[in-house]
XYZ file of N, CA and C in Angstrom:
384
model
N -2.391 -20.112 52.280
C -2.123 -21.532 52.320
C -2.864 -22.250 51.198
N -4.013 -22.268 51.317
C -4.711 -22.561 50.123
C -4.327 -21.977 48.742
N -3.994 -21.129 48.413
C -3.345 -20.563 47.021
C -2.312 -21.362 46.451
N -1.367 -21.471 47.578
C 0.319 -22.468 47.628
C -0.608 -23.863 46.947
N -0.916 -24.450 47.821
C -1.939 -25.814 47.749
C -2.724 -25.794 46.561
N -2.957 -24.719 45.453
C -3.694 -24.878 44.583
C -2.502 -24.635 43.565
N -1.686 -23.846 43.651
C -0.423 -23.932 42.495
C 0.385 -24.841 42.904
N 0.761 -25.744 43.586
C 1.637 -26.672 44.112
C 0.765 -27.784 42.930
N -0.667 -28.304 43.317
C -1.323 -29.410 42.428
C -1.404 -29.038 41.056
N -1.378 -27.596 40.624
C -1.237 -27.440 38.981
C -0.469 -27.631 38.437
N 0.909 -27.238 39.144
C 2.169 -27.675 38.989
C 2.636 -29.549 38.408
N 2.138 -29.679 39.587
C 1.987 -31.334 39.907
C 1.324 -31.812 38.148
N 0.224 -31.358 38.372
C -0.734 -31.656 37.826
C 0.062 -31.621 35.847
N 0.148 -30.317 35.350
C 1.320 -29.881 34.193
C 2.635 -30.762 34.218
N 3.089 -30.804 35.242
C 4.360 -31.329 35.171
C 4.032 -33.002 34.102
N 3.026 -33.583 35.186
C 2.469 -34.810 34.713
C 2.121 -35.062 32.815
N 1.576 -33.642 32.638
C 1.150 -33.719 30.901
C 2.303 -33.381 30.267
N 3.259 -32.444 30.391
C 4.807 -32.045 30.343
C 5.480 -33.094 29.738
N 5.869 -34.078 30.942
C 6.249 -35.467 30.605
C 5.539 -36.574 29.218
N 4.114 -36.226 29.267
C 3.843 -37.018 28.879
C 4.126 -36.881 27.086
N 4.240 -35.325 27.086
C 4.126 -34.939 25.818
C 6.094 -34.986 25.296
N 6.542 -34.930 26.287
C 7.973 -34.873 25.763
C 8.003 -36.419 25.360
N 7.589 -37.443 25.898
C 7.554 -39.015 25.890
C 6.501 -38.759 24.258
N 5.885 -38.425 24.022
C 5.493 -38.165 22.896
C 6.154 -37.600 21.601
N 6.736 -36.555 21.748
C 7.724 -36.299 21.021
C 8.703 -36.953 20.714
N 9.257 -37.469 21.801
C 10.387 -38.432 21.641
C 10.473 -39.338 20.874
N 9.244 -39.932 20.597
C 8.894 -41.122 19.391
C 7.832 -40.666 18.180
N 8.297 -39.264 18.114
C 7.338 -38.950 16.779
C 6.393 -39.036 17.023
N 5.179 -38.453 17.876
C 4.325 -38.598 17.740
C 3.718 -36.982 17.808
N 3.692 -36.449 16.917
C 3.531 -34.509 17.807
C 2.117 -34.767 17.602
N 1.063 -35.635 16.865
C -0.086 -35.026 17.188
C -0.593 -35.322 18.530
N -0.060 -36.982 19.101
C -0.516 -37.076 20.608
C 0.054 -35.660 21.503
N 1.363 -35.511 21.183
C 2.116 -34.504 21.630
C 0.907 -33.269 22.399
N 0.748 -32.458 21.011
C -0.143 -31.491 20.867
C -1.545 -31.867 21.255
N -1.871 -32.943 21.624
C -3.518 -33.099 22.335
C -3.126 -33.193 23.660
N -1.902 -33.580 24.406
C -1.682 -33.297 25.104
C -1.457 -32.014 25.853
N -0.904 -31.548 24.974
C -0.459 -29.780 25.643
C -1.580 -29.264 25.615
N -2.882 -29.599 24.935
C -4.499 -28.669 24.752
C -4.723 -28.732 26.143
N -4.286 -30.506 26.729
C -4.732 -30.981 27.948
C -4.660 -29.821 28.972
N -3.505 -29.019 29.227
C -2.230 -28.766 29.536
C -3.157 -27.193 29.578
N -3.017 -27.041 28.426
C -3.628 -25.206 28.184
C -4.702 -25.080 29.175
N -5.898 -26.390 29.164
C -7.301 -25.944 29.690
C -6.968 -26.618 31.784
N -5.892 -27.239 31.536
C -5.355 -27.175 33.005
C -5.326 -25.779 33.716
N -4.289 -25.342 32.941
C -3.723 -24.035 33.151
C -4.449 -22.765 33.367
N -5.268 -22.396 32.238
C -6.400 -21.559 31.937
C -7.478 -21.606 32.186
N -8.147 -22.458 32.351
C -9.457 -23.102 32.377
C -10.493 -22.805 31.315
N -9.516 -22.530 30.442
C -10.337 -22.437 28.802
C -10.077 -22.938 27.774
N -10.626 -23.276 26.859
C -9.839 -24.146 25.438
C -8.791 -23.297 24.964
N -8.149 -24.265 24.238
C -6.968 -23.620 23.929
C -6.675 -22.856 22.864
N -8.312 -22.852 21.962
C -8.924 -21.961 20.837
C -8.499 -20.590 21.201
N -9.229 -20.335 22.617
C -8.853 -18.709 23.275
C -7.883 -18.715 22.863
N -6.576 -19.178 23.445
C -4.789 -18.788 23.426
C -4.843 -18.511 22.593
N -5.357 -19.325 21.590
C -4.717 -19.405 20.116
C -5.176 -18.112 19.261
N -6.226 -17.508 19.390
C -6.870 -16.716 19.046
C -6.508 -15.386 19.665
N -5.757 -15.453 20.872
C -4.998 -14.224 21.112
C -3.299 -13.470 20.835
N -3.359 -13.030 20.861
C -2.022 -12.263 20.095
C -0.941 -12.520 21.628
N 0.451 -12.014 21.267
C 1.244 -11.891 22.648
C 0.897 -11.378 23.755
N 0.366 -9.776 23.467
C 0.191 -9.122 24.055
C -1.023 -9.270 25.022
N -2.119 -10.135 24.057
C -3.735 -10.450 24.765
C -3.371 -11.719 25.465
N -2.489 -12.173 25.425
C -2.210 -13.480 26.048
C -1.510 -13.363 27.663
N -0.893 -11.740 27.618
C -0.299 -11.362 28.579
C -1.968 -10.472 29.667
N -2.438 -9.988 29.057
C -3.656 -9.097 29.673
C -4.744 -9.891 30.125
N -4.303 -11.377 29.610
C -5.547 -12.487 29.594
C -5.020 -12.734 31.051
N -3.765 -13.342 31.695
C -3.303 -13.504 32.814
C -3.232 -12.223 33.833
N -3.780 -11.265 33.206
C -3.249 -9.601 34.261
C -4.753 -8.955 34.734
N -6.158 -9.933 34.825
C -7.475 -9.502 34.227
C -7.465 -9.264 35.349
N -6.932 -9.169 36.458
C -7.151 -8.593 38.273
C -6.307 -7.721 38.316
N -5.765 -7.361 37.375
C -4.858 -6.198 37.586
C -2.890 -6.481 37.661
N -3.033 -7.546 38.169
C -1.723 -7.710 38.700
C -1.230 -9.152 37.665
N 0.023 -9.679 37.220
C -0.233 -11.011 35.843
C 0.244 -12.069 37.376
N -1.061 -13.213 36.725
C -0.931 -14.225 37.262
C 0.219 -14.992 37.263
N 1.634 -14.521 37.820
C 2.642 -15.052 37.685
C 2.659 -16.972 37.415
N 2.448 -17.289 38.213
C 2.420 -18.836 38.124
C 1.957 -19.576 36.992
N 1.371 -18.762 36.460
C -0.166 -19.614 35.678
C 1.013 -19.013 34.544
N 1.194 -17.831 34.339
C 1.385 -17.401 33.668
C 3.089 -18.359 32.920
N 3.774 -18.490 33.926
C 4.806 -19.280 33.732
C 4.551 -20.725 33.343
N 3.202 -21.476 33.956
C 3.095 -23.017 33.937
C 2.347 -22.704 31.906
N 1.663 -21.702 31.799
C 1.454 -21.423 30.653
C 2.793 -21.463 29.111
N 3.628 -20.717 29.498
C 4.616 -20.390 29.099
C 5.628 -21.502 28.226
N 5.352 -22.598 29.729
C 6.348 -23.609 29.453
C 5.815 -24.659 28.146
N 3.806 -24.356 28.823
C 2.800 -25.585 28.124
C 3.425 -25.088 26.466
N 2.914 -24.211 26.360
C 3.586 -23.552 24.420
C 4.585 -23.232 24.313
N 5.781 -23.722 24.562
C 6.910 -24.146 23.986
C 6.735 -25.229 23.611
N 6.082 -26.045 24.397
C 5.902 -27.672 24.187
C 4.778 -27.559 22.622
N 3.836 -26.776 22.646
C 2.987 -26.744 21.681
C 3.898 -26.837 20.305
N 4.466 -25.525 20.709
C 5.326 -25.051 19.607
C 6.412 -26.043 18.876
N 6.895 -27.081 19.597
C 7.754 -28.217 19.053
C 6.681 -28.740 18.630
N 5.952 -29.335 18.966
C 4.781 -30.312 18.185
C 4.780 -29.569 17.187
N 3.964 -28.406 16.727
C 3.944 -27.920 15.803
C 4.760 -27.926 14.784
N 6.209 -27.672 14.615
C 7.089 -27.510 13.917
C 7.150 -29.173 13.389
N 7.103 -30.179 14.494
C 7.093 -31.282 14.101
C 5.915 -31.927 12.568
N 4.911 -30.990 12.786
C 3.801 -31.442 12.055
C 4.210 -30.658 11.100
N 5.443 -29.443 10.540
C 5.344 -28.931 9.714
C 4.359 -27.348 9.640
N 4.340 -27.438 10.854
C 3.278 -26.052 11.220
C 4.448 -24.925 11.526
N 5.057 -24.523 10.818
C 5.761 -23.769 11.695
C 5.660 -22.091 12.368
N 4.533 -21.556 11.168
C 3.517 -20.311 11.533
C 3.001 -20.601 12.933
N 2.523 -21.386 13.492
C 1.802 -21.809 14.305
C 2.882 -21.825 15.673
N 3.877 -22.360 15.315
C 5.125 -22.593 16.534
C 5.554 -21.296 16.501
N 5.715 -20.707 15.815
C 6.178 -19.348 15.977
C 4.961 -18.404 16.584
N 3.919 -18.744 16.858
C 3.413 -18.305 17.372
C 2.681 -18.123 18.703
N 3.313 -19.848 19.120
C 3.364 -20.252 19.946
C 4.415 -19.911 21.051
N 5.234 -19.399 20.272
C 6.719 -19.107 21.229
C 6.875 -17.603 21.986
N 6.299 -17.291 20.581
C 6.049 -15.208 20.731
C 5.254 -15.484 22.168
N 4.071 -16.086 22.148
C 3.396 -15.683 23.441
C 4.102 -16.238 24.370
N 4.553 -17.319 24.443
C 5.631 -17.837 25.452
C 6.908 -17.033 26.333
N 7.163 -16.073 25.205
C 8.204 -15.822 25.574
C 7.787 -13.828 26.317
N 6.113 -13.731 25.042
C 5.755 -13.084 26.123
C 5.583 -12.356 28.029
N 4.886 -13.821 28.029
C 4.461 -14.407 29.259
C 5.815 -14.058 30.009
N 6.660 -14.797 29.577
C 8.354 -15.049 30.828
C 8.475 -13.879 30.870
N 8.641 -12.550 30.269
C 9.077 -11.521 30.184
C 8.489 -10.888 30.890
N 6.758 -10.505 31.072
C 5.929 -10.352 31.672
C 6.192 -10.777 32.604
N 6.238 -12.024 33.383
C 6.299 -12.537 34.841
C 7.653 -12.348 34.857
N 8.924 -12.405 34.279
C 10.633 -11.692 34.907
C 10.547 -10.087 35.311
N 9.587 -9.477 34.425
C 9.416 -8.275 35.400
C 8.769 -8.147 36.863
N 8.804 -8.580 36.753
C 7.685 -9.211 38.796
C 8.609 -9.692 39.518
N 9.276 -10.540 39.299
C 10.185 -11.784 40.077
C 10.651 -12.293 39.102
N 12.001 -12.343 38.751
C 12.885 -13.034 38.132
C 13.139 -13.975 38.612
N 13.089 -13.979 40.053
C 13.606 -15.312 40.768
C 12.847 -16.451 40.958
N 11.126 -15.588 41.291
C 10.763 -16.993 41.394
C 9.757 -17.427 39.888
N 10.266 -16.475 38.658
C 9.982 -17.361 37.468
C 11.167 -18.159 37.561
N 11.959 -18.336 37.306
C 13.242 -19.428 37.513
C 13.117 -20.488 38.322
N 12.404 -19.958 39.279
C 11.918 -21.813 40.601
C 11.227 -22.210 39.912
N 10.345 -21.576 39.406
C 9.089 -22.322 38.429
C 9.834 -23.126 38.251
N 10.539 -22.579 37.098
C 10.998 -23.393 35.458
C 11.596 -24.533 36.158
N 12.438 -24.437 36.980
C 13.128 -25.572 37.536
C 12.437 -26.556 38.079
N 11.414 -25.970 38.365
C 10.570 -27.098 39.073
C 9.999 -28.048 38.020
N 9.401 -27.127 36.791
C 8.477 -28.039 35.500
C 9.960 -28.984 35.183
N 11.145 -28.732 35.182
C 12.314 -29.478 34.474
C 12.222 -30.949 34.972
């Protein structure tokens, strides 16, 4: 019960910076954009977003799997946060950076669709 109750408010919680950063984008703004999604990373992770950044696809996937099993949820509310990165980025002309942002992104989904396909998909629907 408590687990539900703690990914239900992260959810909540992402969804809230999600918005805020697409409302950011929307009017050109990718650097608020992207201080937002940092918001977003250390929600998610509970680490700066230096770590992510500093890890490859693969360490980004082992970073969520450190109990053995990948933190599906996190791993998905992660997923969604750097895509969002990754448009900012491209916006600023970064596009090394968005592309690198996506690789782990798309990591992650792949990683958590092998587990449950289904309920990475509630996720996503839910962040929508």
């Amino acid at each position: 019960m408590y687990q539900t109750d703690y990914i239900l408010r992260m959810i909540e919680q992402v969804g809230t910076l999600l918005r805020r950063m697409l409302d950011a984008l929307r009017v050109a703004r990718p650097e608020e954009a992207l201080q937002i999604a940092d918001e977003a990373v250390l929600v998610v992770t509970d680490t700066p977003p230096e770590l992510i950044d500093a890890l490859g696809p693969e360490g980004v996937v082992q970073f969520f799997a450190a109990g053995g099993q990948l933190d599906l949820e996190r791993a998905v509310l992660l997923a969604h946060v750097l895509h969002g990165r990754a448009t900012a980025f491209e916006e600023l002309g970064k596009d090394s950076k968005a592309d690198a942002q996506r690789e782990k992104a798309d990591a992650l989904l792949a990683a958590a669709r092998e587990i449950d396909e289904d309920r990475v998909e509630a996720l996503l629907d839910m962040l929508e």
